[in-house]
PDB file of C-alpha atoms in Angstrom:
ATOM      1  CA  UNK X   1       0.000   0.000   0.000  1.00 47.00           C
ATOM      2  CA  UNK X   2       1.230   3.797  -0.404  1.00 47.00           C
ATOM      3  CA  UNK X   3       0.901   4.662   3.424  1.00 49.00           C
ATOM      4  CA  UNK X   4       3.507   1.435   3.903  1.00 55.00           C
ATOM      5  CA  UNK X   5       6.044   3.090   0.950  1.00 54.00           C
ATOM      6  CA  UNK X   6       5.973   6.565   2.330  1.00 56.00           C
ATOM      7  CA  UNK X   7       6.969   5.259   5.937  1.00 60.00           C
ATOM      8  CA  UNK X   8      10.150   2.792   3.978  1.00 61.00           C
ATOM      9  CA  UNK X   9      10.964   6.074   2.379  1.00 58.00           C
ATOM     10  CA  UNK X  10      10.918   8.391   4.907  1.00 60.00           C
ATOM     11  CA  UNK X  11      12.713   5.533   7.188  1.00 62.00           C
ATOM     12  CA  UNK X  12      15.562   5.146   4.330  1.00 57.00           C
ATOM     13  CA  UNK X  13      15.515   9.165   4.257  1.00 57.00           C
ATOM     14  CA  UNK X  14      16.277   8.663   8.586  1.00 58.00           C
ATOM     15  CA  UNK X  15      18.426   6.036   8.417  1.00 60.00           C
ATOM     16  CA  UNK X  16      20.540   8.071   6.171  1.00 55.00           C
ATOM     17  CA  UNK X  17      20.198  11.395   8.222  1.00 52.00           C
ATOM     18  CA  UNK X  18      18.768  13.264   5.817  1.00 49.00           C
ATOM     19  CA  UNK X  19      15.742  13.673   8.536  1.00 51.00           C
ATOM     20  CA  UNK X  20      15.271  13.072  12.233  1.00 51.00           C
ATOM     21  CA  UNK X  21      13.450  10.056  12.782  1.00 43.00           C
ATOM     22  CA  UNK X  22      11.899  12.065  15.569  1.00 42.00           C
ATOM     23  CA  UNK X  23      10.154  14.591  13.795  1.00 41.00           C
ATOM     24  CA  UNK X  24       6.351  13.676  13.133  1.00 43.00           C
ATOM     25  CA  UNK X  25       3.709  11.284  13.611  1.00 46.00           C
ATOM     26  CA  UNK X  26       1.941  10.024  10.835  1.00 47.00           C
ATOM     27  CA  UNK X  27      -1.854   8.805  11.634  1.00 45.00           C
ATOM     28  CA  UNK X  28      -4.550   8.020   9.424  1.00 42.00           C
ATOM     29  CA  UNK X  29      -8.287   7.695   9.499  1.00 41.00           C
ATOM     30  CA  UNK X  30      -8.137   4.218   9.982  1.00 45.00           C
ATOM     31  CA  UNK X  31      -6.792   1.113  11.641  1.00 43.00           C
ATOM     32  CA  UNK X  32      -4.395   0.470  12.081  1.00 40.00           C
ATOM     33  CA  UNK X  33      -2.821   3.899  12.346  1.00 37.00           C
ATOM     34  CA  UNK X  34       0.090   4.659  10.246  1.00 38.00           C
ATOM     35  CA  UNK X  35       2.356   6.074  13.102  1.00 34.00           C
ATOM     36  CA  UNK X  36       5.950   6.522  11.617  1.00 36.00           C
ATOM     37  CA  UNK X  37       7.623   8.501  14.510  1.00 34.00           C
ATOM     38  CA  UNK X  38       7.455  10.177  17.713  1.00 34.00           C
ATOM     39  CA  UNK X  39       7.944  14.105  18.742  1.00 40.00           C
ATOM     40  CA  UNK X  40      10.349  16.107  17.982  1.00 45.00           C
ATOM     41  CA  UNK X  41      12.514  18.501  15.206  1.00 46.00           C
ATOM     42  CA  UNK X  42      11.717  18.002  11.559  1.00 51.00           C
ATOM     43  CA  UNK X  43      15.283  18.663   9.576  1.00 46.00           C
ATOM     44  CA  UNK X  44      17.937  18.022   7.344  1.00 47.00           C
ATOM     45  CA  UNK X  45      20.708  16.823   8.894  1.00 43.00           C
ATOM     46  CA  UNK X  46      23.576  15.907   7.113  1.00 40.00           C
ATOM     47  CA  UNK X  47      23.073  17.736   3.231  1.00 37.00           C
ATOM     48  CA  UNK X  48      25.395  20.587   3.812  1.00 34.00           C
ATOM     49  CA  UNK X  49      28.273  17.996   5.283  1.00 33.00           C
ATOM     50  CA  UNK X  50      27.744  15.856   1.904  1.00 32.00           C
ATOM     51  CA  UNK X  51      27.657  18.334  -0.429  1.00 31.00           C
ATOM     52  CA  UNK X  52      30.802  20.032   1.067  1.00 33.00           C
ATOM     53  CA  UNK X  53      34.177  18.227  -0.773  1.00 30.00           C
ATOM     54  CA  UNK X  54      35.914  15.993   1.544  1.00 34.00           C
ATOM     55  CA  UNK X  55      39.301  15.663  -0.219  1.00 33.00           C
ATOM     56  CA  UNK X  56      41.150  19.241  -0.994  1.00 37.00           C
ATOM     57  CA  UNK X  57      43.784  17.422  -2.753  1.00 39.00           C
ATOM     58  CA  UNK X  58      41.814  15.944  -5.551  1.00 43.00           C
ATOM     59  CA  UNK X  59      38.717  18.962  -5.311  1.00 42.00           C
ATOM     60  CA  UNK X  60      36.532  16.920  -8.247  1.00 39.00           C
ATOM     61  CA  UNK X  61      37.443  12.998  -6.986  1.00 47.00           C
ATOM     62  CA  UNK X  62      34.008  12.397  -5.446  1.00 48.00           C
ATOM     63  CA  UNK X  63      31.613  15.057  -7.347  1.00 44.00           C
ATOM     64  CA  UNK X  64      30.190  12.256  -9.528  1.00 51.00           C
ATOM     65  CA  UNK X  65      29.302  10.209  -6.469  1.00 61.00           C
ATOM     66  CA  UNK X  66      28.543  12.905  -4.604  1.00 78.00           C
ATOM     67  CA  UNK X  67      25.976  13.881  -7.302  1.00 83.00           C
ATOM     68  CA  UNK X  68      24.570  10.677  -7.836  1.00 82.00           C
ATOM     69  CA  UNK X  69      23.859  10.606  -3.948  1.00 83.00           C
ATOM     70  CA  UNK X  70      22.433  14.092  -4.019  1.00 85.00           C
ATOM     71  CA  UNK X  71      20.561  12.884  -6.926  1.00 87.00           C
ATOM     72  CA  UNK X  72      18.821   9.442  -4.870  1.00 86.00           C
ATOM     73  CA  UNK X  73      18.100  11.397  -1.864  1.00 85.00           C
ATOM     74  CA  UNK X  74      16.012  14.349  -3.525  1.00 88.00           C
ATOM     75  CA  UNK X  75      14.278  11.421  -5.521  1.00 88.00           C
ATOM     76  CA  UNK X  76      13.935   9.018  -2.601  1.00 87.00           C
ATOM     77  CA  UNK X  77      12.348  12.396  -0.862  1.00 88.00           C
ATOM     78  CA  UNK X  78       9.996  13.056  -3.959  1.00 90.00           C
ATOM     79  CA  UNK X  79       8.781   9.640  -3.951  1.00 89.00           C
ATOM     80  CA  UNK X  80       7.916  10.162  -0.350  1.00 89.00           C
ATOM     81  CA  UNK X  81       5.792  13.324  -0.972  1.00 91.00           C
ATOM     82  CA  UNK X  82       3.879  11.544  -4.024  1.00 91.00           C
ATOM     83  CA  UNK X  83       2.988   8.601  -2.173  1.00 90.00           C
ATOM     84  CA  UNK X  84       1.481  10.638   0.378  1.00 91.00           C
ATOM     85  CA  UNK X  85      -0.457  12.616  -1.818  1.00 92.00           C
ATOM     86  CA  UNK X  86      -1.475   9.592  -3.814  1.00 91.00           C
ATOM     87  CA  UNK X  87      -2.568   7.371  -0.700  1.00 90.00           C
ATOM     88  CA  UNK X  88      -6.248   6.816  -0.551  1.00 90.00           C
ATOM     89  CA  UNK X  89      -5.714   7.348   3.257  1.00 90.00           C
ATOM     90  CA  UNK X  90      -5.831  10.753   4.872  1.00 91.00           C
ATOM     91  CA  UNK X  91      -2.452  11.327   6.275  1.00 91.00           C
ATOM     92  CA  UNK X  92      -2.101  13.716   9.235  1.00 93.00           C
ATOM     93  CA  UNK X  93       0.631  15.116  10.369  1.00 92.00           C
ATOM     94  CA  UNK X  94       1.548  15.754  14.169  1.00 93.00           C
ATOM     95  CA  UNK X  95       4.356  18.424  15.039  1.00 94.00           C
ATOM     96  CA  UNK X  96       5.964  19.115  18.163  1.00 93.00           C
ATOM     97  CA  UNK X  97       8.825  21.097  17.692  1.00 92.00           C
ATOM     98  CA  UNK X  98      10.779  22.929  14.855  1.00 91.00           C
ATOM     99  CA  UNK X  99       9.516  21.539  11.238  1.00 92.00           C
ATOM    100  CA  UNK X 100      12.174  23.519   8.718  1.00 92.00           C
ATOM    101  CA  UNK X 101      13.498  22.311   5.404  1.00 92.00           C
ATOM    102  CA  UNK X 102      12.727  19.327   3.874  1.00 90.00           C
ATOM    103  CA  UNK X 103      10.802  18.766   7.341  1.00 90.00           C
ATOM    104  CA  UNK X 104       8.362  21.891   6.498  1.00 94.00           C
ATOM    105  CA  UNK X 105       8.127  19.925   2.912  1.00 94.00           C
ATOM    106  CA  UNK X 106       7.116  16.936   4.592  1.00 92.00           C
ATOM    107  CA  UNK X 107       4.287  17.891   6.704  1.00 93.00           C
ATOM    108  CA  UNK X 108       3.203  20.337   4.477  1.00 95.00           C
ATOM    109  CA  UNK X 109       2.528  17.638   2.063  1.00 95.00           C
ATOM    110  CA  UNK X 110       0.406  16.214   4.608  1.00 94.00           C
ATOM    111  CA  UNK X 111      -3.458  16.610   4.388  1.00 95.00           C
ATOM    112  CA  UNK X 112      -3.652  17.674   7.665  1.00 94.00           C
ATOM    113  CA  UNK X 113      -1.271  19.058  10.471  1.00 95.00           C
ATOM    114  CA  UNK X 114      -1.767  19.261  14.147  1.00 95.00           C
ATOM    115  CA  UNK X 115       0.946  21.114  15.916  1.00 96.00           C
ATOM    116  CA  UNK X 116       1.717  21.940  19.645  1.00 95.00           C
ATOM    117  CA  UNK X 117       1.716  26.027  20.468  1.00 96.00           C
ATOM    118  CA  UNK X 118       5.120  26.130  20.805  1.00 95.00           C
ATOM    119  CA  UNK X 119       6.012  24.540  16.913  1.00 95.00           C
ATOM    120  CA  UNK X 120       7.874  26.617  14.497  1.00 95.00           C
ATOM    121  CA  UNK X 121       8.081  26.042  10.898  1.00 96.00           C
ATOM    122  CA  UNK X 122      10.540  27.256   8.459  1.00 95.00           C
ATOM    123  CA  UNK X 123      12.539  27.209   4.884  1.00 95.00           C
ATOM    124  CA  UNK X 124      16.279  28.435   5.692  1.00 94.00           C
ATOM    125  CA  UNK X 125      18.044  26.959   2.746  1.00 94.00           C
ATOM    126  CA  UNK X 126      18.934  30.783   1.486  1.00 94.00           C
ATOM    127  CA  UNK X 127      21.124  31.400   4.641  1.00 94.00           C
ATOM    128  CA  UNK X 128      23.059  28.305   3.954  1.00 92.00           C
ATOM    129  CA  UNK X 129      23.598  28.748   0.295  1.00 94.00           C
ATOM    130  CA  UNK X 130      21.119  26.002  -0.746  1.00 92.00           C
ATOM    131  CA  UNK X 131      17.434  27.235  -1.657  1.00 96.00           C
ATOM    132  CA  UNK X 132      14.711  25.606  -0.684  1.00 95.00           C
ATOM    133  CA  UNK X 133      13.634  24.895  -3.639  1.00 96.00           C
ATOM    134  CA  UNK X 134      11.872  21.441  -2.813  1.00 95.00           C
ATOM    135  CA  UNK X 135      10.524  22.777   0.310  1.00 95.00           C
ATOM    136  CA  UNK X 136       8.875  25.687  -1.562  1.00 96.00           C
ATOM    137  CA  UNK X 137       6.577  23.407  -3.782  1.00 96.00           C
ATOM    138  CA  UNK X 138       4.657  22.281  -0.742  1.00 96.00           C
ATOM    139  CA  UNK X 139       4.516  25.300   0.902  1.00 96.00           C
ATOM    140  CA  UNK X 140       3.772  27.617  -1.964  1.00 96.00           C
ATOM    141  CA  UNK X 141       0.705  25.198  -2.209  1.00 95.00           C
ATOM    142  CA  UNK X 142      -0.228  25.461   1.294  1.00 96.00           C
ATOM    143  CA  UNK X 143       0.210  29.351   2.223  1.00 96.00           C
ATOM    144  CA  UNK X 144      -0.394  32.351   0.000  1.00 96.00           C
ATOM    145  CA  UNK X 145       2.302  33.505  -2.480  1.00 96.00           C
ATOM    146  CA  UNK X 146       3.526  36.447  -0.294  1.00 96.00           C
ATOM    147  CA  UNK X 147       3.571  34.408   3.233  1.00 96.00           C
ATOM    148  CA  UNK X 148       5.691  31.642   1.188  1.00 97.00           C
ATOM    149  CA  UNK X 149       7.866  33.994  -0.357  1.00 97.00           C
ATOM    150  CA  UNK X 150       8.953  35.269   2.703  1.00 97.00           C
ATOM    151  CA  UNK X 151       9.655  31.877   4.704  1.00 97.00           C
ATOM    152  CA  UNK X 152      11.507  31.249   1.393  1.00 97.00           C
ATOM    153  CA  UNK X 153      13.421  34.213   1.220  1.00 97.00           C
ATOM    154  CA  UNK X 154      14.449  35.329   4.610  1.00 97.00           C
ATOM    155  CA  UNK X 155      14.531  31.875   6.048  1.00 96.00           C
ATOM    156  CA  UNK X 156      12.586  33.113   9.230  1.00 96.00           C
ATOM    157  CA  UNK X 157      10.257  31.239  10.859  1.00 96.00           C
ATOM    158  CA  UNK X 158       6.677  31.149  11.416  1.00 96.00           C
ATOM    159  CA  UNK X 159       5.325  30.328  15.070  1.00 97.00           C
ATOM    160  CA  UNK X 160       2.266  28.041  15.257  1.00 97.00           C
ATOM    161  CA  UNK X 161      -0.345  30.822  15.318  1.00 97.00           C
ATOM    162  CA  UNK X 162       1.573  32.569  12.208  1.00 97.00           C
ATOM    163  CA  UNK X 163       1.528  28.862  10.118  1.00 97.00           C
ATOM    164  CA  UNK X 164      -2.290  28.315  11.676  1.00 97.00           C
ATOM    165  CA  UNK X 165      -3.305  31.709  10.201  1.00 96.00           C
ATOM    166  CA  UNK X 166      -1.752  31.608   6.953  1.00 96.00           C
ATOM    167  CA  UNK X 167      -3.648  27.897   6.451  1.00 96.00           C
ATOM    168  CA  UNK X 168      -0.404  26.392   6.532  1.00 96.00           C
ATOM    169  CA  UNK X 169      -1.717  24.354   9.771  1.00 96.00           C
ATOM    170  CA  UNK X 170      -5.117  22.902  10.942  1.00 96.00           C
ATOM    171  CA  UNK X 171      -5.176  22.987  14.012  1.00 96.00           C
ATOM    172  CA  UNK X 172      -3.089  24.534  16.896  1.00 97.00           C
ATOM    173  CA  UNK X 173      -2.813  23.025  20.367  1.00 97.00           C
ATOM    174  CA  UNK X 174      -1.253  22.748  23.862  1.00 97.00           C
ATOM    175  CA  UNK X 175       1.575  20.173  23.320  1.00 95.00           C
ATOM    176  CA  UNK X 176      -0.332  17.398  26.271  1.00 95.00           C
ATOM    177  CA  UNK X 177      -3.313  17.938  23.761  1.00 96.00           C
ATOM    178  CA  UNK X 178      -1.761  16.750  20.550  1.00 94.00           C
ATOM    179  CA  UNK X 179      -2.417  13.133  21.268  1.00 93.00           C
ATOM    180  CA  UNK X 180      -6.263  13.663  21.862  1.00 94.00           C
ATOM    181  CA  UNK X 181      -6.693  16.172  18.841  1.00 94.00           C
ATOM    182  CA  UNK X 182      -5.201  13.774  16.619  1.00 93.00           C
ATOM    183  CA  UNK X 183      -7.192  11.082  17.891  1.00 92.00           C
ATOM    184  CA  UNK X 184     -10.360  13.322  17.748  1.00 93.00           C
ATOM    185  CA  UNK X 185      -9.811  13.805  13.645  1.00 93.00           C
ATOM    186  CA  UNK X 186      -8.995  10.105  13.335  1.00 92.00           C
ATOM    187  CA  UNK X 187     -11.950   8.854  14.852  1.00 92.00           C
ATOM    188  CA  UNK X 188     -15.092  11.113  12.545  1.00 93.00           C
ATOM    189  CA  UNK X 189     -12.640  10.256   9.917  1.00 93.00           C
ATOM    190  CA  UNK X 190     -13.097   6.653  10.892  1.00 92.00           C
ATOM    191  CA  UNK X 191     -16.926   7.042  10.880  1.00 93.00           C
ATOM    192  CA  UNK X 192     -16.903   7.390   6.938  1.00 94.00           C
ATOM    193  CA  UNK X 193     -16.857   5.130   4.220  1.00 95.00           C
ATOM    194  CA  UNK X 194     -13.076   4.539   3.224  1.00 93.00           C
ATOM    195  CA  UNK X 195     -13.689   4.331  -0.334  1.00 94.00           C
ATOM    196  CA  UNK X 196     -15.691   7.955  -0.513  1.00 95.00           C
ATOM    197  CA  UNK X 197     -12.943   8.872   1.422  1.00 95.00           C
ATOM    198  CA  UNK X 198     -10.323   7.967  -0.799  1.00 94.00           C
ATOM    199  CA  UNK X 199     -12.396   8.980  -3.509  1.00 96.00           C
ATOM    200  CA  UNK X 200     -12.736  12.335  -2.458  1.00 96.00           C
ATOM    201  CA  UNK X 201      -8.643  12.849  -1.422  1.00 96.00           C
ATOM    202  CA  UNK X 202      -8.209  11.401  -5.118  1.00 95.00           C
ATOM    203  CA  UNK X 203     -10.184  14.173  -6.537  1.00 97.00           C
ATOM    204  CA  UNK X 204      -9.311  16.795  -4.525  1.00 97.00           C
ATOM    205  CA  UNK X 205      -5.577  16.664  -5.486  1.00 96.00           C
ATOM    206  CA  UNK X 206      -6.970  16.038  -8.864  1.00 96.00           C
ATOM    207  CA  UNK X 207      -9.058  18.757  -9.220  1.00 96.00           C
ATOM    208  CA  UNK X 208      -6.916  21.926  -7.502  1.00 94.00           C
ATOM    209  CA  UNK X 209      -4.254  21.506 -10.501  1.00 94.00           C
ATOM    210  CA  UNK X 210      -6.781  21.835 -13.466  1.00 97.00           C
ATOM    211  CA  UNK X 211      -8.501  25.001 -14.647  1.00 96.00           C
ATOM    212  CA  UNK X 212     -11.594  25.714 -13.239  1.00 97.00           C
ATOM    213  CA  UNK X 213     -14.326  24.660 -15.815  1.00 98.00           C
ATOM    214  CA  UNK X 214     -12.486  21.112 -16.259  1.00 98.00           C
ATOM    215  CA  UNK X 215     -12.482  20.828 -12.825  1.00 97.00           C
ATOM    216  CA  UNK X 216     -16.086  21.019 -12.646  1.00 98.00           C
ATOM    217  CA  UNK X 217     -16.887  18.542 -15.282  1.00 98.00           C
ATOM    218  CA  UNK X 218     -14.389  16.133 -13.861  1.00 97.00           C
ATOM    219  CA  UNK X 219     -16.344  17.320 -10.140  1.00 98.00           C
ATOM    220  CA  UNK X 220     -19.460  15.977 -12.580  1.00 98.00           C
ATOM    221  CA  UNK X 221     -18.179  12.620 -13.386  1.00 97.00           C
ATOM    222  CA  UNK X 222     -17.203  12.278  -9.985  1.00 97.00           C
ATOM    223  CA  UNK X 223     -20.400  12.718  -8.130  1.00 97.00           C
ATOM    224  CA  UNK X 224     -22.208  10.311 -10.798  1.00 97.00           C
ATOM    225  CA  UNK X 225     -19.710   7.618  -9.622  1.00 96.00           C
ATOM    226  CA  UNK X 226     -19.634   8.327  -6.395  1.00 97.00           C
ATOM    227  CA  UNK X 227     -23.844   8.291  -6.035  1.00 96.00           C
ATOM    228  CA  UNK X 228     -23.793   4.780  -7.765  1.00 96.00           C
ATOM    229  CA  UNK X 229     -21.672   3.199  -5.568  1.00 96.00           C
ATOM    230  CA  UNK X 230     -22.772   0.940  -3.184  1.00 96.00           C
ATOM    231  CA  UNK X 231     -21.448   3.442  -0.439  1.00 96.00           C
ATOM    232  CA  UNK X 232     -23.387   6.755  -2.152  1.00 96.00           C
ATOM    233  CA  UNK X 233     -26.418   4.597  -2.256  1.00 96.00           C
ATOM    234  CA  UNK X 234     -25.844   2.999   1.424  1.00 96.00           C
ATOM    235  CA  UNK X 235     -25.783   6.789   2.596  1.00 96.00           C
ATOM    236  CA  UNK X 236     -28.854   8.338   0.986  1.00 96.00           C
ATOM    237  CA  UNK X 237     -30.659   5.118   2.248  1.00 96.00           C
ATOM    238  CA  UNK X 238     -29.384   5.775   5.825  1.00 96.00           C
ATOM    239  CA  UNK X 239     -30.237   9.728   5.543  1.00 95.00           C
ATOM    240  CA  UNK X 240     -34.086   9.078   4.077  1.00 96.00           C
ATOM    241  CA  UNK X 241     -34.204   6.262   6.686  1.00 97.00           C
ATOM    242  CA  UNK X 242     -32.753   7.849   9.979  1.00 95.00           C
ATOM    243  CA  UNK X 243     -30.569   5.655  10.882  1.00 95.00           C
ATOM    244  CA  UNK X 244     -26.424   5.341  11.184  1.00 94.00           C
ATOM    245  CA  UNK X 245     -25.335   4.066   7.649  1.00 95.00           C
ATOM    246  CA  UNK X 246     -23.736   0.806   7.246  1.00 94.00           C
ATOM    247  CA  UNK X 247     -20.756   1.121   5.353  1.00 95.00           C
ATOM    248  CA  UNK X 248     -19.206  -1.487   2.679  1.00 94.00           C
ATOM    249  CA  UNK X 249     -16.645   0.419   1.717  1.00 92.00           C
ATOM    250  CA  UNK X 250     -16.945   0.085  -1.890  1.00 89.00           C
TER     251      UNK X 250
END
């Protein structure tokens, strides 16, 4: 399944230290949860050591390698945002601490993100040398233009309250209330029909890259399938009849 590739990528990402493997949990609406890691920092760790040359007699002797590396690692990390996007399952992501980097890429990629009150999140490639280039796709898709422009270009951060009101977060929390907030989401998502729901994350991320008159008519063809199935049938049934719908999940 995609939730089970994005946590062998992200752990190949860790085990490399290209990430913390401390840095976010990642839960879904349904069981079992897809939890991937505990609390912590979200960020690089060792990309400025590996891009730096090692030898100064021989100043070219690893570039190749050294590219080739830099090369897997930014497409290991891709991989690990597109199988979160493309995963039926609603992936949430839970941050306690300082998300910046690739780490802001990450759970900005997320469909959701709970953090605790005291989270920070940031892109600080430009004080390093290195843009955040990768980092920027996620959150210039998250946050308005001007709000990611200036994470991307002065490498500041943005507290939880700033990232909450830009829409860059979904909720914002006392760190002892992450746990039950999280849960809280997980459990009405866990009341749904799985396939509606996957349905509807498929669309969604189908729908916000195409103009807006093809989105509607794919919106069209969506709702006609969706209505049909024995899920969208099993719900207007349980809505005319009163009662708690009994899901199939197809």
């Amino acid at each position: 399944m995609l939730w089970s590739l994005a946590r062998r990528i992200a752990g190949w990402l860790a085990r490399r230290g290209y990430i913390h493997n401390n840095f976010v949990t990642f839960a879904t609406g349904y069981e079992p949860p897809v939890s991937y890691a505990a609390e912590g920092a979200c960020f690089p760790r060792r990309t400025a050591r590996r891009i730096a040359i090692q030898d100064n007699e021989a100043p070219f002797k690893h570039i190749d390698k050294g590219i080739d590396q830099h090369k897997l690692v930014f497409k290991k990390a891709t991989e690990l945002m597109k199988a979160i996007v493309l995963s039926p399952v609603p992936v949430i992501a839970k941050v306690n601490g300082f998300a910046t980097a690739a780490g802001c890429q990450l759970v900005a990629t997320c469909d959701m993100i709970v953090c605790s009150d005291t989270s920070k999140f940031s892109t600080p490639g430009a004080n390093f040398g290195i843009f955040c280039s990768t980092p920027g796709i996620a959150v210039g898709r998250s946050v308005p233009k001007s709000q990611a422009m200036y994470m991307l270009l002065t490498g500041e951060p943005l507290t939880a309250q700033q990232a909450y009101e830009s829409g860059l977060v979904t909720k914002v929390v006392p760190a002892n209330q992450l746990d039950e907030e999280v849960n809280k989401i997980v459990e009405k998502i866990k009341l749904k029909s799985r396939s509606v729901i996957g349905l509807g994350k498929q669309f969604y991320y189908k729908q916000i890259e195409l103009g807006i008159f093809d989105a509607y008519k794919l919106g069209e063809e969506i709702m006609v399938k969706n209505i049909n199935a024995d899920d969208g049938q099993e719900g207007i049934r349980s809505f005319v009849e009163k009662r708690k719908a009994n899901w199939s999940h197809t």
